[in-house]
mmCIF file of C-alpha atoms in Angstrom:
data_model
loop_
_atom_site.group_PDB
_atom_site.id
_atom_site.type_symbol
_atom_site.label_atom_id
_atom_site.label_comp_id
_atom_site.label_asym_id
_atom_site.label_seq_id
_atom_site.Cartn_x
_atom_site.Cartn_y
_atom_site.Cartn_z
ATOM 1 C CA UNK A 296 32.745 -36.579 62.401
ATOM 2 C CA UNK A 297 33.434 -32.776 61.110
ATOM 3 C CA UNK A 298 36.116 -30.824 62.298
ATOM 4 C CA UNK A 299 35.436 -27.463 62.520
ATOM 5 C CA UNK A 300 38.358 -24.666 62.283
ATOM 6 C CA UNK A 301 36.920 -21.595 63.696
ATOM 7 C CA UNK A 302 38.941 -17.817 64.669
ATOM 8 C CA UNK A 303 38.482 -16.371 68.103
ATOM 9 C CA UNK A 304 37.272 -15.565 70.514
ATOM 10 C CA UNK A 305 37.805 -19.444 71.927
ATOM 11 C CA UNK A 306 35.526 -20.568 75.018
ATOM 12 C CA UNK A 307 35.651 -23.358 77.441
ATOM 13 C CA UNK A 308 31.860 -23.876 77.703
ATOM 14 C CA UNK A 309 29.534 -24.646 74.828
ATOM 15 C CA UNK A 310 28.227 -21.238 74.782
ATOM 16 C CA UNK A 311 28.216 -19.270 71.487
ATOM 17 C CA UNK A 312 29.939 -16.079 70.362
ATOM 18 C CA UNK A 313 26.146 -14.527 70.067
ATOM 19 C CA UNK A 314 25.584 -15.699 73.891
ATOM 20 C CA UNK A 315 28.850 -14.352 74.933
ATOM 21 C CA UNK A 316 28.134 -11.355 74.077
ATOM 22 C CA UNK A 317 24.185 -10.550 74.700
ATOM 23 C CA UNK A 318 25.456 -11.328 78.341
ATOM 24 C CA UNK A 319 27.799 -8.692 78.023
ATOM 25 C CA UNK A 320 25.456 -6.588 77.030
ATOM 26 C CA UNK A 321 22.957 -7.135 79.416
ATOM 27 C CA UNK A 322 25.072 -7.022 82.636
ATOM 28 C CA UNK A 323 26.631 -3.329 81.400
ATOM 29 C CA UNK A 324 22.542 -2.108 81.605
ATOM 30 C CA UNK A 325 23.218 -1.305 85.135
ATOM 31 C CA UNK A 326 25.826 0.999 84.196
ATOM 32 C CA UNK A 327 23.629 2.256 81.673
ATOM 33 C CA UNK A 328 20.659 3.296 83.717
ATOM 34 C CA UNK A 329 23.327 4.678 86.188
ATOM 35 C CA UNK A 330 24.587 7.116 83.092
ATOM 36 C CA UNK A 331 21.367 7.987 82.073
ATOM 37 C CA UNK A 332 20.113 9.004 85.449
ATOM 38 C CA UNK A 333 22.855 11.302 86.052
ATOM 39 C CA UNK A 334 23.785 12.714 82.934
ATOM 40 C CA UNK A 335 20.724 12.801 80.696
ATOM 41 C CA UNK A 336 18.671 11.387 77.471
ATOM 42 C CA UNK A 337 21.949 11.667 75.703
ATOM 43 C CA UNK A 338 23.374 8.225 76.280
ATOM 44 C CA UNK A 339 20.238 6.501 75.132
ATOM 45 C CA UNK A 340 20.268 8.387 71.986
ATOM 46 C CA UNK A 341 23.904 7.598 70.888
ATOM 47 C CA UNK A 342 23.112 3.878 71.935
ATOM 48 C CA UNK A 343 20.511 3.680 69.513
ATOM 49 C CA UNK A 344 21.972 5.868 67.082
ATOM 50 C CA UNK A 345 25.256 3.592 67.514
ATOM 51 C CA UNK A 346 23.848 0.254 67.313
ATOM 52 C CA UNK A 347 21.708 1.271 64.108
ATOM 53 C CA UNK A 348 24.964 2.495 62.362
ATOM 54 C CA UNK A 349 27.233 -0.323 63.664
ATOM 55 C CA UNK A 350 25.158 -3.488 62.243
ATOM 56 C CA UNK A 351 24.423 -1.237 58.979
ATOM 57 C CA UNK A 352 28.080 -0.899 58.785
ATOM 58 C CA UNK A 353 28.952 -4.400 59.256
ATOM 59 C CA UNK A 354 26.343 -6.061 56.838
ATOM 60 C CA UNK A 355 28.010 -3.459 54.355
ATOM 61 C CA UNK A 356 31.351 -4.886 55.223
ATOM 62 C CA UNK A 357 30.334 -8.153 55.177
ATOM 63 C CA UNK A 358 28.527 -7.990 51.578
ATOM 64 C CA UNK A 359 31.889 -6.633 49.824
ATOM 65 C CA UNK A 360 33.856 -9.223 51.357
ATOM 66 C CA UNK A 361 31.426 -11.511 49.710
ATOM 67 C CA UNK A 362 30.040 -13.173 52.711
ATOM 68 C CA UNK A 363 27.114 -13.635 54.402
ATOM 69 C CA UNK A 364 25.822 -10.874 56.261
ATOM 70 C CA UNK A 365 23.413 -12.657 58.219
ATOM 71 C CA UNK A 366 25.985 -14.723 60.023
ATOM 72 C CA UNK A 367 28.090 -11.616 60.976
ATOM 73 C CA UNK A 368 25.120 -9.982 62.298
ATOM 74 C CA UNK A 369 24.293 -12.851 64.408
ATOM 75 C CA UNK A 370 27.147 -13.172 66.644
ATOM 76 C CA UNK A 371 26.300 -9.336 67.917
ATOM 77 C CA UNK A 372 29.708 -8.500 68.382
ATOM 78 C CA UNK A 373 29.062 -5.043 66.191
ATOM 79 C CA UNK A 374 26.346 -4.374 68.583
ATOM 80 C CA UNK A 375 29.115 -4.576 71.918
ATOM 81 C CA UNK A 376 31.392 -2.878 70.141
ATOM 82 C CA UNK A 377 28.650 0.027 69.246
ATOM 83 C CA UNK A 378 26.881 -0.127 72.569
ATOM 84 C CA UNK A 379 31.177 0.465 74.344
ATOM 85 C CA UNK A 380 31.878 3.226 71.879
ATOM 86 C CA UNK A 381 28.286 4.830 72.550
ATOM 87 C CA UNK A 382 28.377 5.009 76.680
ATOM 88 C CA UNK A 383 32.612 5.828 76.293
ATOM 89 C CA UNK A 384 31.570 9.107 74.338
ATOM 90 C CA UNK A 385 29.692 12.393 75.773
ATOM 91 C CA UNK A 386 26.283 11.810 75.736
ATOM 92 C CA UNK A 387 25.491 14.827 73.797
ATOM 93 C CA UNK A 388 28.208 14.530 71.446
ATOM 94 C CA UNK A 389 26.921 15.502 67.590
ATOM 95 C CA UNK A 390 25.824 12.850 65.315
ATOM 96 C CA UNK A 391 28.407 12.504 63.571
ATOM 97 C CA UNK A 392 31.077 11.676 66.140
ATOM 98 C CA UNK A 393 29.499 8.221 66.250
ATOM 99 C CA UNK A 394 29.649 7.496 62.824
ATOM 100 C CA UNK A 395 32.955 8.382 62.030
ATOM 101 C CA UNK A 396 33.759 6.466 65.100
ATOM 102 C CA UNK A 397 31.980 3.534 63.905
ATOM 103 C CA UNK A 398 33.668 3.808 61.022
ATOM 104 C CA UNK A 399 36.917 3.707 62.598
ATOM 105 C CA UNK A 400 36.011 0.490 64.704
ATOM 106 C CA UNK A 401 34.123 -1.758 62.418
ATOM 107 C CA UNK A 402 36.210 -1.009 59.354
ATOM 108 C CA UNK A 403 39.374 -0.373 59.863
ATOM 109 C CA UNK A 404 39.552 -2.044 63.796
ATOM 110 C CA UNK A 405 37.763 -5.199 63.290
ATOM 111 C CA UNK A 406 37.267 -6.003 59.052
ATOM 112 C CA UNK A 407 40.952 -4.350 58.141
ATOM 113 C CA UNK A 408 42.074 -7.034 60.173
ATOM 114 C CA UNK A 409 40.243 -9.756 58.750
ATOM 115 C CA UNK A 410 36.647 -9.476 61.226
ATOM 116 C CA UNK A 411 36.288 -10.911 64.491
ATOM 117 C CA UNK A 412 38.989 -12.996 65.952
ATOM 118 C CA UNK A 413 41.896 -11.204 63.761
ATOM 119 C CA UNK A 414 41.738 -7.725 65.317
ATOM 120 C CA UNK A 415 44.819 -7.318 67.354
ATOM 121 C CA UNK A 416 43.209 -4.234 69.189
ATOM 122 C CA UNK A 417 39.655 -3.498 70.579
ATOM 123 C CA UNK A 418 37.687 -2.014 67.910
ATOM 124 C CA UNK A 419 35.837 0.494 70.132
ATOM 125 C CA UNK A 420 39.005 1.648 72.036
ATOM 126 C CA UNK A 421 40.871 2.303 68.789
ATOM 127 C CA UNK A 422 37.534 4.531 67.616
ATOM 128 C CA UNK A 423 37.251 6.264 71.112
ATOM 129 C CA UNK A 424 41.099 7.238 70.724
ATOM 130 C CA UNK A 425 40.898 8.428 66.980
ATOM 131 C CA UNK A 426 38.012 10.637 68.079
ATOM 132 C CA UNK A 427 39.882 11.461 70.932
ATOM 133 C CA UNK A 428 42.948 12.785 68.886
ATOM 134 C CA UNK A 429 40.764 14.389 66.209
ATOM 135 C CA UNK A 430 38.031 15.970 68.137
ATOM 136 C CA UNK A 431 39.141 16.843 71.972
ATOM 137 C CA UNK A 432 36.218 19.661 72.278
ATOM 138 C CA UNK A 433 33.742 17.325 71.505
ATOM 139 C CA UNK A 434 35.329 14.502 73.278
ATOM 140 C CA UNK A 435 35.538 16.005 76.754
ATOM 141 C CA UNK A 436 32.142 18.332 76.426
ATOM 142 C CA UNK A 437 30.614 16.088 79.374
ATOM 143 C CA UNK A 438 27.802 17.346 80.977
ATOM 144 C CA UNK A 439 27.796 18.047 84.893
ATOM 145 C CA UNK A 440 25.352 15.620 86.445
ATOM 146 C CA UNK A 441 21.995 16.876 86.824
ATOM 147 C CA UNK A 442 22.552 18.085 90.841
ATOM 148 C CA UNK A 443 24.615 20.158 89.468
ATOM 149 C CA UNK A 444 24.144 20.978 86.128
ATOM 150 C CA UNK A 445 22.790 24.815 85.339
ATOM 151 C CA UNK A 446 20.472 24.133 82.508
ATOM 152 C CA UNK A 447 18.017 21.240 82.518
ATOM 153 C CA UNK A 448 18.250 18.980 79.350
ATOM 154 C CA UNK A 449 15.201 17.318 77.868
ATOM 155 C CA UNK A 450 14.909 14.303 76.111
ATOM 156 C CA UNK A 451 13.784 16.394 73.197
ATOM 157 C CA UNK A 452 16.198 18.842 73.674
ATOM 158 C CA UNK A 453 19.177 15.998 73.878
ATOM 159 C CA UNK A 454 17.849 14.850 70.294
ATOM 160 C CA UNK A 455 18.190 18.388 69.383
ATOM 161 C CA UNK A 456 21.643 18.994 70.235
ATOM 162 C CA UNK A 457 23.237 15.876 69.125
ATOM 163 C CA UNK A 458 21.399 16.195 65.583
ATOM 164 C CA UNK A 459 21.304 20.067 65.685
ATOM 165 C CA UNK A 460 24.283 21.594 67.908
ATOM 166 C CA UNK A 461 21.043 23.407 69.845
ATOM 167 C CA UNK A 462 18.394 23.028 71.857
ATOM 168 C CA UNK A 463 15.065 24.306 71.601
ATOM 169 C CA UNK A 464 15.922 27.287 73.217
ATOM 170 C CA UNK A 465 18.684 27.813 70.954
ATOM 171 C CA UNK A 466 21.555 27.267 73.290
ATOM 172 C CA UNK A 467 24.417 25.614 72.314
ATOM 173 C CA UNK A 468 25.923 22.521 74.402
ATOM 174 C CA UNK A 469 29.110 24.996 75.420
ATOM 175 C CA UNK A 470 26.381 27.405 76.902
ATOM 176 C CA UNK A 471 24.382 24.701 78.717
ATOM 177 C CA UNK A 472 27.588 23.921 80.151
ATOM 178 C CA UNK A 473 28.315 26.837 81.219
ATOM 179 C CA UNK A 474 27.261 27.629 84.566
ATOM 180 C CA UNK A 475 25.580 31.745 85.796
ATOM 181 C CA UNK A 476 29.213 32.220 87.238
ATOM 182 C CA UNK A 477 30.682 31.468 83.419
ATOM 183 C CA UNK A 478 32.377 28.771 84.805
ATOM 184 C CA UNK A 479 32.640 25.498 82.490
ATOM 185 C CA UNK A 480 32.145 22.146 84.576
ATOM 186 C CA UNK A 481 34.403 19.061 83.991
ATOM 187 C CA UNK A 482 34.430 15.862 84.967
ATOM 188 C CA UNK A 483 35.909 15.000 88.115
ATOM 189 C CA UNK A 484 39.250 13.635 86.644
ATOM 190 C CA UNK A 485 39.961 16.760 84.759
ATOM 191 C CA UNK A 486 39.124 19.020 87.350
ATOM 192 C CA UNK A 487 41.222 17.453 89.966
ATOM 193 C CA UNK A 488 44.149 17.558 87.008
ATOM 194 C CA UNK A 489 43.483 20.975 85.857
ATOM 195 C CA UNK A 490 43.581 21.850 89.893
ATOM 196 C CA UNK A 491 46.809 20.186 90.482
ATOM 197 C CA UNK A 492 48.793 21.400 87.235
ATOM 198 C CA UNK A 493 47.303 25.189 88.638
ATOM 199 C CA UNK A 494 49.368 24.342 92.260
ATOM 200 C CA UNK A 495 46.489 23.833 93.932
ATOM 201 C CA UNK A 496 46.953 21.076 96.560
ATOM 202 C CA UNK A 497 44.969 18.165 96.890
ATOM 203 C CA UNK A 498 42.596 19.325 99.205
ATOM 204 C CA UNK A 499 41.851 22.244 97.281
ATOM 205 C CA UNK A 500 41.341 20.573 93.989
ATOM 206 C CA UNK A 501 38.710 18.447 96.269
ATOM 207 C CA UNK A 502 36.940 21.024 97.531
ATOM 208 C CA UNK A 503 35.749 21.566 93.957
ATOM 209 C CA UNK A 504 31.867 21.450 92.888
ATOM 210 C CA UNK A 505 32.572 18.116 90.922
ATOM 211 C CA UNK A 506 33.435 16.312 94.322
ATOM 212 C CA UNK A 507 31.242 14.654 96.475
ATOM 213 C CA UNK A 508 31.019 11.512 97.849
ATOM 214 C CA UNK A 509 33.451 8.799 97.552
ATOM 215 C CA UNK A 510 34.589 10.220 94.175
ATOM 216 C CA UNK A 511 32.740 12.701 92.531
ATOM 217 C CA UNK A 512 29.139 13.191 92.050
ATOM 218 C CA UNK A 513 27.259 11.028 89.865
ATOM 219 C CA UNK A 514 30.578 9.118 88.576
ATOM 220 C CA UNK A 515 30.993 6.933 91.553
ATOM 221 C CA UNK A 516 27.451 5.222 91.416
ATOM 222 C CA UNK A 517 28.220 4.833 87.318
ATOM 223 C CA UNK A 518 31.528 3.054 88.194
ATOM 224 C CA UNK A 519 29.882 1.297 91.177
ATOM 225 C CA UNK A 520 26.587 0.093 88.472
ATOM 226 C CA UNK A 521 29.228 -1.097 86.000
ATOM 227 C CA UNK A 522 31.304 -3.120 88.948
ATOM 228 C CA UNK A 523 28.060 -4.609 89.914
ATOM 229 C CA UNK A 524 27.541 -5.795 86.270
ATOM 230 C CA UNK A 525 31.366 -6.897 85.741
ATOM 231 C CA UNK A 526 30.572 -8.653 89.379
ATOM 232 C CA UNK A 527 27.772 -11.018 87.407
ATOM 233 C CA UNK A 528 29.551 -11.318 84.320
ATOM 234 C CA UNK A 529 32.360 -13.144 86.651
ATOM 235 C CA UNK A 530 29.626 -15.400 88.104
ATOM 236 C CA UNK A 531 28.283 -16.099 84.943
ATOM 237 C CA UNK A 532 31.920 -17.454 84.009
ATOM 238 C CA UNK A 533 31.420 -15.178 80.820
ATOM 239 C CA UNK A 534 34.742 -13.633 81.581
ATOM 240 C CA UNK A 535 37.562 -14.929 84.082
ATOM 241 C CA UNK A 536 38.747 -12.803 87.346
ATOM 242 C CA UNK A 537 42.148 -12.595 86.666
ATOM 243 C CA UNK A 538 42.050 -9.295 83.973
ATOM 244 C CA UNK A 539 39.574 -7.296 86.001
ATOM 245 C CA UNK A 540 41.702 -8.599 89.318
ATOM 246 C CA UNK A 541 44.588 -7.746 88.359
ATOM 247 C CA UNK A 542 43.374 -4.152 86.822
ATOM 248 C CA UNK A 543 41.858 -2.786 89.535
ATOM 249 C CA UNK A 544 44.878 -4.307 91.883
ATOM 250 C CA UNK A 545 47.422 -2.342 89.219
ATOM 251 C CA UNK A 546 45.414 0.957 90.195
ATOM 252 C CA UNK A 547 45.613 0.540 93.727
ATOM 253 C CA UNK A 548 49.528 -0.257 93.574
ATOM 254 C CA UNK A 549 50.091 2.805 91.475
ATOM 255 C CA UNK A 550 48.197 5.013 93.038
ATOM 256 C CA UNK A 551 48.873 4.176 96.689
ATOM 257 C CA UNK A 552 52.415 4.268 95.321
ATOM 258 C CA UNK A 553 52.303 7.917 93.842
ATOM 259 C CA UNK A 554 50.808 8.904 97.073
ATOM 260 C CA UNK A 555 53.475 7.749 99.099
ATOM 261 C CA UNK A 556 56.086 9.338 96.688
ATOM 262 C CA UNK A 557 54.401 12.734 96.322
ATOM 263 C CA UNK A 558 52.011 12.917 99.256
ATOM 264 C CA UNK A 559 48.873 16.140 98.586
ATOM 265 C CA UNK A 560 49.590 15.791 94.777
ATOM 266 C CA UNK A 561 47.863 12.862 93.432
ATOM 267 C CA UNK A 562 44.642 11.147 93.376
ATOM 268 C CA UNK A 563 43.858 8.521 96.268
ATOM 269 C CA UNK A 564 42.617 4.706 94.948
ATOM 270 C CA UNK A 565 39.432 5.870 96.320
ATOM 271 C CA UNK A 566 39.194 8.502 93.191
ATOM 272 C CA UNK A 567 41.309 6.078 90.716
ATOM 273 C CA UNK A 568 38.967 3.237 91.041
ATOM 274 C CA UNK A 569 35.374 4.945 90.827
ATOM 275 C CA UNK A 570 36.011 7.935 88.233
ATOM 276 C CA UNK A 571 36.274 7.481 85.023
ATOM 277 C CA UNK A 572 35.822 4.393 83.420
ATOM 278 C CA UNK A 573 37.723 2.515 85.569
ATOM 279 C CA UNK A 574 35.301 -0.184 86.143
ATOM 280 C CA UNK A 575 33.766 -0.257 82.610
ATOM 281 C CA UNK A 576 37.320 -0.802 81.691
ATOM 282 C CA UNK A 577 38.252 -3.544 84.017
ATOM 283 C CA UNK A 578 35.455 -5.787 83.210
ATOM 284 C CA UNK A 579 33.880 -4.943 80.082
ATOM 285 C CA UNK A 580 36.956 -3.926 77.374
ATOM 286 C CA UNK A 581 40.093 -5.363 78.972
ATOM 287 C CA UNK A 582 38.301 -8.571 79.072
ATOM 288 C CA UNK A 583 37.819 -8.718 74.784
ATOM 289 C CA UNK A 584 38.237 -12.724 74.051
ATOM 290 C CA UNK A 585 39.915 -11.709 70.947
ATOM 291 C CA UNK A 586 42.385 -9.058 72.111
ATOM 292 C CA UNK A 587 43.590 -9.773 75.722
ATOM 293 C CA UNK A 588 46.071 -12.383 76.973
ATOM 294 C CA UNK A 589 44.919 -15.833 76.461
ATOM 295 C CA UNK A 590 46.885 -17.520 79.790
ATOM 296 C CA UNK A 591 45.978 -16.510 83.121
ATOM 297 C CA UNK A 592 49.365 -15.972 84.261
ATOM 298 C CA UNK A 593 49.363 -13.897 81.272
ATOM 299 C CA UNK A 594 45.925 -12.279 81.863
ATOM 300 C CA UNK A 595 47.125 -10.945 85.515
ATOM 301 C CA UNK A 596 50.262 -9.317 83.977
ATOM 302 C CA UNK A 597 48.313 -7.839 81.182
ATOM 303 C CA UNK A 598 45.424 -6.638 83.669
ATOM 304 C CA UNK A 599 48.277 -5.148 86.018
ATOM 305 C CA UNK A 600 49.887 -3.354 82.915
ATOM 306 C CA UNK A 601 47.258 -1.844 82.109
ATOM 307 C CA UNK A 602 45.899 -0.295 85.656
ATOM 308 C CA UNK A 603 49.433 1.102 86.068
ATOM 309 C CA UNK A 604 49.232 2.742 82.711
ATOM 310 C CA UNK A 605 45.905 4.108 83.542
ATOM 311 C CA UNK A 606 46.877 5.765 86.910
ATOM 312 C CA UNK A 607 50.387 6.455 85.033
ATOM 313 C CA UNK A 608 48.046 8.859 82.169
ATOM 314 C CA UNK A 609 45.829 10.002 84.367
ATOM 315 C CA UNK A 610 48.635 11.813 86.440
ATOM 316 C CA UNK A 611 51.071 12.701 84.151
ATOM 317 C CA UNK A 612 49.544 12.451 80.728
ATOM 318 C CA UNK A 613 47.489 14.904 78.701
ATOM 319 C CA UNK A 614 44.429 13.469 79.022
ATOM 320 C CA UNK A 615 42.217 13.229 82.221
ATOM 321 C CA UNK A 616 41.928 9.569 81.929
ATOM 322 C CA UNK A 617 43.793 6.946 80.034
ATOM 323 C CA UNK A 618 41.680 3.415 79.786
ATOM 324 C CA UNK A 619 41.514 3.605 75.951
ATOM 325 C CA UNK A 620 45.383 4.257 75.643
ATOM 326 C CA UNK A 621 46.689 2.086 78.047
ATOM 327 C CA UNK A 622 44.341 -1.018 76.946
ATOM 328 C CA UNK A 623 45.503 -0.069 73.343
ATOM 329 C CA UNK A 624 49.260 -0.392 74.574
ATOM 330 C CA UNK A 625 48.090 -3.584 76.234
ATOM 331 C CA UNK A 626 46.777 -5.142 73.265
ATOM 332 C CA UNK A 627 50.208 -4.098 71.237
ATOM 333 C CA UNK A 628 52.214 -6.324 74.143
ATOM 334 C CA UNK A 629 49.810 -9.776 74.342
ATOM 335 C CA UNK A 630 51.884 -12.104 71.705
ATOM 336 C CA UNK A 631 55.013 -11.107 74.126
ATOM 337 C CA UNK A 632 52.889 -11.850 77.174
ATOM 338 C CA UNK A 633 51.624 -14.785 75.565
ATOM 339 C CA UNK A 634 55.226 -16.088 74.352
ATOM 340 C CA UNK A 635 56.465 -16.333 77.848
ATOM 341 C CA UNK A 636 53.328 -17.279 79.768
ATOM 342 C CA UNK A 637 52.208 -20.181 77.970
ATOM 343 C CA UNK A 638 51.763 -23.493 80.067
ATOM 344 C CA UNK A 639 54.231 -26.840 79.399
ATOM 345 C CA UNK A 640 53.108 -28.250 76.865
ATOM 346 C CA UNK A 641 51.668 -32.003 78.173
ATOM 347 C CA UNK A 642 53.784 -34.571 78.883
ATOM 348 C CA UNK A 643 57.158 -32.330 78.456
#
């Protein structure tokens, strides 16, 4: 018999690395149609565009390393990691946003490391918070959802201004954003920030176009499509309960917590839990095999960690909303959480 020595991610089913993660794939599509139909062509075109420069990347990689590109390409873990990084970005962010992102992820995130299984943080986080740092114009020029956005975009005018900076028109993205009363729109989690930090109560910062709903307009059924997907992924068994469980528990606590403590100040669970990626976090990047805690005693205290960071960011942090940094600090603590969560060994 051969025994084979093989790096993570390590199942408990005879499913493959490739299976693992077409499944992922497939149950974020809801999510994906959700995006689309609210905010445009855009997120379709950076998927593609992604994907395209992720697996050219990675068969680069692969060939200076001397190994066999074929193999690499097979497992489609560059095309998760491209197809995270593509729907975590603005959809009408400029082409090159992607690809240095890419960059970021493949190379330095993932191969740096030694590839797939070595990476002690998620490749598409650590890209999403590099272009985060680097470029914050481009990285929070989100487009209203169409109800309420003041310039229809076209698919051939989203190909336009990701390639171009205009659209056929030649209006640039700022000025599509831009509503007749000159106002900018944000998403829902920096306007309710931007209105709180001005002393505007909670009501108030409600009140405010971006809210409707249970959370804000066209955000809550994206967060809702990607729970829906993380729901079937569970019942798949392609990832356990316990991260996603224990995230969305650790932005309930916090939240319901902050409320109590400063009452008309902070966001309810309600908001927390479908703005944002809160739900694309919870069950499609917190759960990375190769990155999260391998126990599940250690999988609930890394999934609460991280949705108290996340509400933690969101409300006193200078960024709207903190998934990528707070799953990044995660990944930094698993060998602790590991250390002191792993089971008796048998027959101790």
């Amino acid at each position: 018999m051969a025994f084979f020595i093989a790096s993570s991610p390590h199942a408990h089913s005879k499913r493959s690395t490739a299976e693992l993660m077409k499944w992922v794939a497939i149950c974020a599509l809801p999510g994906l149609v959700a995006q689309s139909y609210f905010f445009g062509w855009g997120t379709l075109i950076q998927l593609i565009l992604a994907i395209t420069v992720a697996l050219g990347l990675e068969a680069i990689v692969m060939l200076l390393r001397k190994r066999s590109p074929r193999l690499a390409l097979r497992d489609y873990s560059a095309l998760v990691t491209a197809w995270l990084l593509a729907i975590a970005i603005p959809p009408l962010s400029p082409w090159w946003i992607v690809i240095i992102g890419l960059v970021f992820a493949i190379v330095v995130g993932k191969h740096l490391y030694g590839g797939l299984g070595q990476n002690p943080f998620n490749p598409a986080m650590v890209a999403y918070v590099v272009l985060l740092i680097s470029f914050p114009v481009q990285m929070t020029s989100w487009l209203a959802p169409h109800q309420l956005a003041p310039e229809s975009v076209s698919f051939v005018d989203s190909l336009s201004l990701i390639f171009t900076g205009f659209n056929q028109d030649g209006l640039s993205l700022q000025q599509i954003r831009t509503g007749i009363d000159g106002m900018t729109m944000a998403t829902p989690l920096d306007a309710l920030k931007t209105a709180l930090h001005a002393g505007n109560t909670l009501s108030q910062a409600l009140s405010l176009p971006p809210f409707s709903g249970l959370a804000g307009i066209g955000w809550d059924w994206v967060n809702l499509a990607y729970l829906a997907g993380g729901l079937l992924l569970i019942k798949l068994r392609v990832i356990n309960w316990h991260i996603p469980v224990a995230f969305l528990s650790g932005v309930i606590v916090s939240s319901l917590l902050l409320m109590l403590l400063a009452p008309g100040t902070t966001a309810s669970p309600i908001i927390h839990l479908l703005s944002g990626a809160t739900m694309l976090g919870a069950f499609f990047i917190a759960t990375d095999p190769v990155t999260a805690s391998t126990t599940n005693k250690g999988r609930i205290i890394y999934g609460l960690f991280i949705g108290s960071l996340v509400v933690m960011i969101r409300s006193w942090g200078g960024f709207p909303d903190g998934v990528a940094f707070a799953v990044l600090l995660a990944n930094m603590c698993v060998p602790l959480i590991d250390y002191y969560t792993k089971p008796r060994t048998y027959g101790h």
